[in-house]
PDB file of C-alpha atoms in Angstrom:
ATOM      1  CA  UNK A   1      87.971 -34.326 -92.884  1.00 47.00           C
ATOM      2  CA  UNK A   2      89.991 -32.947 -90.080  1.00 50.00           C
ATOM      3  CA  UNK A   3      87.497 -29.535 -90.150  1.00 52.00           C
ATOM      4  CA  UNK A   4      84.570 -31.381 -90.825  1.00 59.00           C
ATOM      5  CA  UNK A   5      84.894 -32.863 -87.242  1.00 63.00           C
ATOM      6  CA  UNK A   6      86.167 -29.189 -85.511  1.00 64.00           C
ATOM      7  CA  UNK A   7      82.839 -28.429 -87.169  1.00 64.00           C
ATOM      8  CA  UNK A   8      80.719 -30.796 -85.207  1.00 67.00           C
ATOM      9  CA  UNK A   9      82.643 -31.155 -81.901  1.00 69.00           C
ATOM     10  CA  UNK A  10      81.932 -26.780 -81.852  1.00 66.00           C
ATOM     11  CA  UNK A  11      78.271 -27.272 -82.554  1.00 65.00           C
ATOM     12  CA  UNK A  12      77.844 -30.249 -80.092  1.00 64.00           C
ATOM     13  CA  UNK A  13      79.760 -28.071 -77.190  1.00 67.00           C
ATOM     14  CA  UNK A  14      77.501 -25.180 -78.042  1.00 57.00           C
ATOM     15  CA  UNK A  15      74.484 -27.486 -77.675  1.00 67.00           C
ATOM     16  CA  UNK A  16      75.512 -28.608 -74.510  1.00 65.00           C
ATOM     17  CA  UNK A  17      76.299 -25.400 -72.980  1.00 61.00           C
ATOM     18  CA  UNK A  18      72.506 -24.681 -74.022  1.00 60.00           C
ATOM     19  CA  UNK A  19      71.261 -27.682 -72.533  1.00 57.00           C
ATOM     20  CA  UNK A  20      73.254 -26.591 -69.215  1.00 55.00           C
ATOM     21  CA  UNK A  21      71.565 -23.075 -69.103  1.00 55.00           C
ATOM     22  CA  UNK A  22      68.027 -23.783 -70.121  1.00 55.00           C
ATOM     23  CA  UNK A  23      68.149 -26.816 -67.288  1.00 53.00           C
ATOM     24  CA  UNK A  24      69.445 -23.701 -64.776  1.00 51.00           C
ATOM     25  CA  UNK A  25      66.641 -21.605 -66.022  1.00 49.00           C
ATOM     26  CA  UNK A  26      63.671 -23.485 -65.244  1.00 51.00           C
ATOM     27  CA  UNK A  27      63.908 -23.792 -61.555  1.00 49.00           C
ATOM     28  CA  UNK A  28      64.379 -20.304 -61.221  1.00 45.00           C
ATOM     29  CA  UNK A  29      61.691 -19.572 -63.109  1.00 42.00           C
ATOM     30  CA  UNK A  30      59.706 -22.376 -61.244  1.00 44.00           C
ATOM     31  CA  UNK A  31      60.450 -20.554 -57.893  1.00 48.00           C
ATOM     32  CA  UNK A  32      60.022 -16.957 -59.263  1.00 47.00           C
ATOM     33  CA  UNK A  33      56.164 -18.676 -60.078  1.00 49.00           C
ATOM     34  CA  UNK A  34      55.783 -20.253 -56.652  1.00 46.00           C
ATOM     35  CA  UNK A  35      56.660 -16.853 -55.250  1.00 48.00           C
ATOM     36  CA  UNK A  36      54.449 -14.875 -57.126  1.00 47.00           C
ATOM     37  CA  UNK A  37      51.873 -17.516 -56.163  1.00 49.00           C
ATOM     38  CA  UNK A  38      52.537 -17.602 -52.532  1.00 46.00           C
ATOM     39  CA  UNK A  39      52.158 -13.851 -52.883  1.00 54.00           C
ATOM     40  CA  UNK A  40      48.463 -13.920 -54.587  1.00 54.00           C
ATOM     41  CA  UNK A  41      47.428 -16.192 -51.837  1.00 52.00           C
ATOM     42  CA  UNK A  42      48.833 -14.426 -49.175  1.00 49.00           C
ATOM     43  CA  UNK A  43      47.241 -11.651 -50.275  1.00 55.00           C
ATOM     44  CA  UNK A  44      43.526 -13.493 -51.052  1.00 54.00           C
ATOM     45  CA  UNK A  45      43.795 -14.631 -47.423  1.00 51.00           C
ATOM     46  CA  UNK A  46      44.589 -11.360 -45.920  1.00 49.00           C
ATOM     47  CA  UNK A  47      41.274  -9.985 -47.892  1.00 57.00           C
ATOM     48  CA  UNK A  48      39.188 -13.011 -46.909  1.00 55.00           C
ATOM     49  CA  UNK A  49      40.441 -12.803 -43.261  1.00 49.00           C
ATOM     50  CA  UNK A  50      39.441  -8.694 -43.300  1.00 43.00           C
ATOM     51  CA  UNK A  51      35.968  -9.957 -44.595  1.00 57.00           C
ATOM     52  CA  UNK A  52      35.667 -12.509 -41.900  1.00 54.00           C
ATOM     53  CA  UNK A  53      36.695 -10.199 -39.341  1.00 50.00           C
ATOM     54  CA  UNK A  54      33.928  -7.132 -40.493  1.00 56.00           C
ATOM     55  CA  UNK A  55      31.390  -9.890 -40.974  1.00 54.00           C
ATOM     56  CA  UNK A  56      31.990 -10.875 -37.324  1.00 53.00           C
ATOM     57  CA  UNK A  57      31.642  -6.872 -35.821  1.00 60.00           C
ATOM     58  CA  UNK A  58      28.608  -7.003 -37.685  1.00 58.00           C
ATOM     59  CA  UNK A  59      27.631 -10.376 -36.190  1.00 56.00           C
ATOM     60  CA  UNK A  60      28.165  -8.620 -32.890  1.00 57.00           C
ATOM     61  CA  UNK A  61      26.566  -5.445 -33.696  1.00 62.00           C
ATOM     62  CA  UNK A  62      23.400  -6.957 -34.784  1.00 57.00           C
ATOM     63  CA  UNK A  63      23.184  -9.416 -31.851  1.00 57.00           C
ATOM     64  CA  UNK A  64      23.667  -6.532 -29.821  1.00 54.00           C
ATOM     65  CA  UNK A  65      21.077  -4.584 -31.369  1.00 60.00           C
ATOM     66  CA  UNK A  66      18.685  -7.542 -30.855  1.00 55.00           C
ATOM     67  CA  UNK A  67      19.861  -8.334 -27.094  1.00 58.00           C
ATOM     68  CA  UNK A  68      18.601  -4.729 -26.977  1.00 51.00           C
ATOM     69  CA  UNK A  69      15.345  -4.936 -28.446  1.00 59.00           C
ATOM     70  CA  UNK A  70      14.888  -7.793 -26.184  1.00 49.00           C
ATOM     71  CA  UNK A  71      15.839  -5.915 -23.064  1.00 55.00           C
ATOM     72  CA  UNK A  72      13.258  -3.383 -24.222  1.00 52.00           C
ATOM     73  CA  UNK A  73      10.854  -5.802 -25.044  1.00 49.00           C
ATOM     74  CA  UNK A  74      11.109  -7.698 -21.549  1.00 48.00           C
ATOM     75  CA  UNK A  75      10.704  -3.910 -20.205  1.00 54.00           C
ATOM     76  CA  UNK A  76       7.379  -3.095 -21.527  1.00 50.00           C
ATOM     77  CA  UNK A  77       5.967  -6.373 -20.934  1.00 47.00           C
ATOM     78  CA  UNK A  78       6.774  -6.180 -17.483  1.00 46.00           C
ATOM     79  CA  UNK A  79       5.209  -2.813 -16.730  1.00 50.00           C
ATOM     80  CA  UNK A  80       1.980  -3.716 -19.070  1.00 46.00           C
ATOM     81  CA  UNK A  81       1.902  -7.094 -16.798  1.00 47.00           C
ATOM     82  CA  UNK A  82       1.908  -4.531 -13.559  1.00 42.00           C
ATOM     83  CA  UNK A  83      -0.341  -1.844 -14.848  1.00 44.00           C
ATOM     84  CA  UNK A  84      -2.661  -4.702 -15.937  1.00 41.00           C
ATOM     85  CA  UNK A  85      -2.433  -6.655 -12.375  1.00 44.00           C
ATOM     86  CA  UNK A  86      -2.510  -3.625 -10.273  1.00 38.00           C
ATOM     87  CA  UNK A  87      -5.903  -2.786 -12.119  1.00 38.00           C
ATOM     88  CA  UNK A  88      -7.654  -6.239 -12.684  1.00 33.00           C
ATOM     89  CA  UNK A  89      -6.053  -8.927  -9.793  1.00 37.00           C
ATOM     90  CA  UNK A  90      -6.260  -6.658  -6.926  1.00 38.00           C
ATOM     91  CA  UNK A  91      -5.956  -9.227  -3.731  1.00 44.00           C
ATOM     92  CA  UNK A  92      -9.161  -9.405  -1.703  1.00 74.00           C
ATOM     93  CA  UNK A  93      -9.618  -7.795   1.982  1.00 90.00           C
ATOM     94  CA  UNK A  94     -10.060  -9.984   4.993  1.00 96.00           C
ATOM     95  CA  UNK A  95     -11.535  -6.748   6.395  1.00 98.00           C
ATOM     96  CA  UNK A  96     -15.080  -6.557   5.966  1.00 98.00           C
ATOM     97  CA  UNK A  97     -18.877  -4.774   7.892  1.00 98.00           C
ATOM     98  CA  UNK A  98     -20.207  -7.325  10.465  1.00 97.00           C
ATOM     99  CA  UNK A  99     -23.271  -6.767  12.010  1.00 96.00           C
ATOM    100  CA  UNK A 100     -24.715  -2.978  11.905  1.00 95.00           C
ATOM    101  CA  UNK A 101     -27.341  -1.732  15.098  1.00 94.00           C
ATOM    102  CA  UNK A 102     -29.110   1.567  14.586  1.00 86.00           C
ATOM    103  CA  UNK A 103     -31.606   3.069  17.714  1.00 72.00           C
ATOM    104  CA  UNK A 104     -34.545   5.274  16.219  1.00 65.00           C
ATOM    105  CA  UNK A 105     -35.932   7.713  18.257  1.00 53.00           C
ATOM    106  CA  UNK A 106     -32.724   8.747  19.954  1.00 55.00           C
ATOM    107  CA  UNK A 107     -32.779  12.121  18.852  1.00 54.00           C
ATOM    108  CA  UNK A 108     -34.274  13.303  22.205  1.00 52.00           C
ATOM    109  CA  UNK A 109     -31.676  11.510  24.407  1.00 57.00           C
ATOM    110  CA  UNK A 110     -30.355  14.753  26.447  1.00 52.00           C
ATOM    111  CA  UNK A 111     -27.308  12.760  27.450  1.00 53.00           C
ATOM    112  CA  UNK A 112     -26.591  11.096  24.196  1.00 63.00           C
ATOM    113  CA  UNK A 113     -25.989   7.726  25.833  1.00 75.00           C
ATOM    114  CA  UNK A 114     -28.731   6.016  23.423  1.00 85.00           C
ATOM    115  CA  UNK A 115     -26.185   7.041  20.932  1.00 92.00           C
ATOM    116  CA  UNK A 116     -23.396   4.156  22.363  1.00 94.00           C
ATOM    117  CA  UNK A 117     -25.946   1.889  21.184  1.00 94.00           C
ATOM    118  CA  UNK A 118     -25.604   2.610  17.562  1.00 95.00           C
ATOM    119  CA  UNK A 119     -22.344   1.015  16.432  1.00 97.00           C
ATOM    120  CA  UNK A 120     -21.457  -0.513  13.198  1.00 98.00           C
ATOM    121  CA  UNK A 121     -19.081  -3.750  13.625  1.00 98.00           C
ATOM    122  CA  UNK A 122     -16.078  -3.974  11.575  1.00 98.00           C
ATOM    123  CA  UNK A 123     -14.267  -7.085  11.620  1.00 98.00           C
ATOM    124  CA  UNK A 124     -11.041  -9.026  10.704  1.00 98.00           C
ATOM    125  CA  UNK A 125     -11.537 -12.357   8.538  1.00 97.00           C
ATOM    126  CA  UNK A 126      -7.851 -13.275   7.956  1.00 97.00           C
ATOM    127  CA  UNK A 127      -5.741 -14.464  10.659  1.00 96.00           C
ATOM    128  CA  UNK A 128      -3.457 -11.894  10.774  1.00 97.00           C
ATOM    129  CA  UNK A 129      -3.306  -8.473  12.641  1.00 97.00           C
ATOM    130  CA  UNK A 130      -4.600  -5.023  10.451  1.00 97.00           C
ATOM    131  CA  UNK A 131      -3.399  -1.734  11.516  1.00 98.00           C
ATOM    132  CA  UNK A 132      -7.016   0.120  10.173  1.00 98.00           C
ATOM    133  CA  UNK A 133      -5.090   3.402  10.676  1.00 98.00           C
ATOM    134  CA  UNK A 134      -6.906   5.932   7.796  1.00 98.00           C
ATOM    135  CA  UNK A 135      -9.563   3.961   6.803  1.00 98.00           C
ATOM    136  CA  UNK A 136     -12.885   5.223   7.121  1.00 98.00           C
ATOM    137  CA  UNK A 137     -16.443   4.437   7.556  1.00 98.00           C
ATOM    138  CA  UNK A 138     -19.374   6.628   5.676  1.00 98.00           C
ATOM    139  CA  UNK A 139     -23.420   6.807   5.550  1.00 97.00           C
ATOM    140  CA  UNK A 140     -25.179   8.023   2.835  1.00 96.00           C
ATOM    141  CA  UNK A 141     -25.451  11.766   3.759  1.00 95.00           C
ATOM    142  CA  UNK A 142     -21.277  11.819   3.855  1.00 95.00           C
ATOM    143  CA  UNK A 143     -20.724  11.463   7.307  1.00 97.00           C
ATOM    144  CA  UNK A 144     -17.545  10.526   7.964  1.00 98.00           C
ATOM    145  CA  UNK A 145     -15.170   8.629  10.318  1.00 98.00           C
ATOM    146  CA  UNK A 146     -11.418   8.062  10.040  1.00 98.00           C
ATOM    147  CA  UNK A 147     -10.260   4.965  12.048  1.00 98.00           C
ATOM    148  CA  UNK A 148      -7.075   6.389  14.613  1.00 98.00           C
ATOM    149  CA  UNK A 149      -4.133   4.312  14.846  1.00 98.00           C
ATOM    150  CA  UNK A 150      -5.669   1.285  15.642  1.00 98.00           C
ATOM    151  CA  UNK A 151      -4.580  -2.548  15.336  1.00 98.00           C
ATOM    152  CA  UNK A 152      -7.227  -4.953  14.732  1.00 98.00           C
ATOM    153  CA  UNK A 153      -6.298  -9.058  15.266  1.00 97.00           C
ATOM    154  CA  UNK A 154      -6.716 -12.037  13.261  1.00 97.00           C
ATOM    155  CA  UNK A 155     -10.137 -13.225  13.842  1.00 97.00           C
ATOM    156  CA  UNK A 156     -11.185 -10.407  15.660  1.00 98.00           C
ATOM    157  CA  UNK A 157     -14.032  -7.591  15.551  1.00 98.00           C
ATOM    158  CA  UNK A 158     -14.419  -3.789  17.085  1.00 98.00           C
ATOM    159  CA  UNK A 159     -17.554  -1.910  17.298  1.00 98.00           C
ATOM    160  CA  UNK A 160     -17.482   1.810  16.162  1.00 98.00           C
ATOM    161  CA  UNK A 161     -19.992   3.802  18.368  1.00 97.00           C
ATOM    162  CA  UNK A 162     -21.602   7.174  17.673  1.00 97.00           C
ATOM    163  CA  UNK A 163     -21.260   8.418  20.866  1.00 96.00           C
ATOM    164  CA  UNK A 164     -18.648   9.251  23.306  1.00 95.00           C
ATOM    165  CA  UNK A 165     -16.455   7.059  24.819  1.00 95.00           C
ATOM    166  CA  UNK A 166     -13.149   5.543  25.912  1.00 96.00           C
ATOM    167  CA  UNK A 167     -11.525   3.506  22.688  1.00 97.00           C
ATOM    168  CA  UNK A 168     -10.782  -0.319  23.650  1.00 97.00           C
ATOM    169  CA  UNK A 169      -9.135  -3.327  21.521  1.00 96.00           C
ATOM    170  CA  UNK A 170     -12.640  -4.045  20.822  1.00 97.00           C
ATOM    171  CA  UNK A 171     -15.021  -0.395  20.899  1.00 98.00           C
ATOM    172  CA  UNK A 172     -14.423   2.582  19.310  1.00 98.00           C
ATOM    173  CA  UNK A 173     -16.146   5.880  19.411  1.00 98.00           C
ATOM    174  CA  UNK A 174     -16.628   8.501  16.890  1.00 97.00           C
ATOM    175  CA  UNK A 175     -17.663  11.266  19.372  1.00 96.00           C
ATOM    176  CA  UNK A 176     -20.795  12.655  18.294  1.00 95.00           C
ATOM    177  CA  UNK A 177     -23.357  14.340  19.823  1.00 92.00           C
ATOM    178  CA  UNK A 178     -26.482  13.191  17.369  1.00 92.00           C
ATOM    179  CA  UNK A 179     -27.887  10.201  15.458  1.00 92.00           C
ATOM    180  CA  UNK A 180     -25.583   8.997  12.025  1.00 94.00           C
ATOM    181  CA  UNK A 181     -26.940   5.770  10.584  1.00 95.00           C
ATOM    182  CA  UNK A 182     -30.848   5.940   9.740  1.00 93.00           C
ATOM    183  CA  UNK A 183     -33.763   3.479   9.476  1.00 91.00           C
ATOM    184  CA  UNK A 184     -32.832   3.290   5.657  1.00 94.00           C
ATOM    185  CA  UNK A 185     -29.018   3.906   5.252  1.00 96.00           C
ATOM    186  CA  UNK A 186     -25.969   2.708   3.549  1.00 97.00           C
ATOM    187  CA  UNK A 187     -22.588   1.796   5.259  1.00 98.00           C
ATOM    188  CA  UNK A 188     -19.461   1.855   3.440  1.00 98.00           C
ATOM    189  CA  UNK A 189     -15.680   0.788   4.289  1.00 98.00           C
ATOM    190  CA  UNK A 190     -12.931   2.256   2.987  1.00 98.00           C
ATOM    191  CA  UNK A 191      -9.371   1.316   2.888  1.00 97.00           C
ATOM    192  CA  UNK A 192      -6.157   3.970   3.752  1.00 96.00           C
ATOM    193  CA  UNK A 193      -6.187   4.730  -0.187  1.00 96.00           C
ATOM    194  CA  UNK A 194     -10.227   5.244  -0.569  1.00 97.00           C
ATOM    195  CA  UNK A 195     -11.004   1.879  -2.199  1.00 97.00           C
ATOM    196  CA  UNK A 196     -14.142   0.432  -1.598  1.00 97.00           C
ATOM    197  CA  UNK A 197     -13.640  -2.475   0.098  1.00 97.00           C
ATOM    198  CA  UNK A 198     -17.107  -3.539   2.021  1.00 97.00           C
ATOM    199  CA  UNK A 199     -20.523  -1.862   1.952  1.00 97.00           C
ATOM    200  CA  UNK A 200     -23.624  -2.847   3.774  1.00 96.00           C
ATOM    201  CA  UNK A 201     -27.030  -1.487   3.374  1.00 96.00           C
ATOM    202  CA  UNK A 202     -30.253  -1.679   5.211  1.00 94.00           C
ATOM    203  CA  UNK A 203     -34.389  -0.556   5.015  1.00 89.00           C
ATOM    204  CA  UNK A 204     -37.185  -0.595   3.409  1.00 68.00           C
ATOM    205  CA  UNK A 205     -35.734  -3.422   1.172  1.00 62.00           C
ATOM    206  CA  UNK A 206     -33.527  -5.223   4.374  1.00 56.00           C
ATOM    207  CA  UNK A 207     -30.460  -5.921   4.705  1.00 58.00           C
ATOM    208  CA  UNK A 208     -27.771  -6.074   1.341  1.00 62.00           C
ATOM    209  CA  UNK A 209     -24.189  -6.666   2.043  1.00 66.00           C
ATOM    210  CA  UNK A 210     -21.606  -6.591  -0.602  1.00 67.00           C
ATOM    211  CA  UNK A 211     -18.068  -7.240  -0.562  1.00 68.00           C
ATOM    212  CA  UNK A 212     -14.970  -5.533  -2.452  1.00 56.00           C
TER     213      UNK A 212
END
């Protein structure tokens, strides 16, 4: 009887000393998981985080590489919009042929004062001051004359003479000794960079006067 109970109180100490370590056990266990866990996510973040970062420089890199292309883009359109309004919206010229008087039969003048009355009138439209310094003034047969440094007014006109003369604000002379616009001639006006930019003709089929 008396061993019968050693017997039990052993195996009930045993038990209990079980119990004890199996309850000390588990939380280690339990934090050796969380650990391991905290560790796994630590490390999914870090490679989420590196993915986030690279998908950000290439973010940048492509919206750089597009900022680009626009910068080129906004480059060429601007020159095509300047080659294309140099060439089709040139601005008009308030300089224009007025009234043209040639003298036939002059040829025989031995002083060549008949030729002060041939004069083609160039005038100013626009209300501001010209300086008509290298443009010139042509007939048909390529006759030329190349305005000097001369300033012509807002609303204003000058005469160019064939003859010889003294140059005023409003006559100029060309300085020739013989006869330059015909009974059936063309005169044409020329800007500093040879562009047309007034013509006027007159003959057998009258006067025609053309602009630009």
């Amino acid at each position: 009887m008396s061993a019968s109970l050693t017997t039990r109180r052993a195996l009930a100490a045993v038990l209990a000393a079980g119990a004890l370590i199996g309850a000390a056990a588990m939380p280690a266990a339990a934090d050796g998981h969380g650990h391991g866990h905290g560790r796994d996510n630590g490390r999914n973040h870090g490679r989420d985080h590196v993915r986030e970062h690279d998908h950000g420089r290439d973010n940048e890199r492509d919206n750089g590489r597009d900022q680009g292309r626009g910068r080129d883009h906004g480059r060429d359109h601007g020159r095509d919009n300047g080659r294309d309004n140099g060439r089709d919206h040139r601005a008009p010229s308030s300089i224009a042929i007025g009234e043209v008087q040639n003298e036939d039969g002059m040829r025989g003048d031995r002083f060549g004062r008949a030729l002060n009355r041939e004069w083609v009138e160039v005038k100013n439209t626009g209300r501001h001051a010209v300086n008509l310094r290298g443009y010139t003034l042509t007939d048909e047969q390529g006759n030329r004359y190349r305005f000097p440094d001369f300033r012509l007014d807002g609303r204003s006109s000058v005469k160019v003479h064939t003859g010889q003369g003294r140059n005023t604000r409003h006559d100029l002379y060309q300085d020739r000794r013989r006869q330059v616009w015909d009974d059936s001639d063309t005169a044409t006006l020329r800007d500093d960079r040879g562009n047309i930019i007034d013509t006027e003709s007159w003959g057998r089929r009258g006067h025609h006067h053309r602009n630009g």
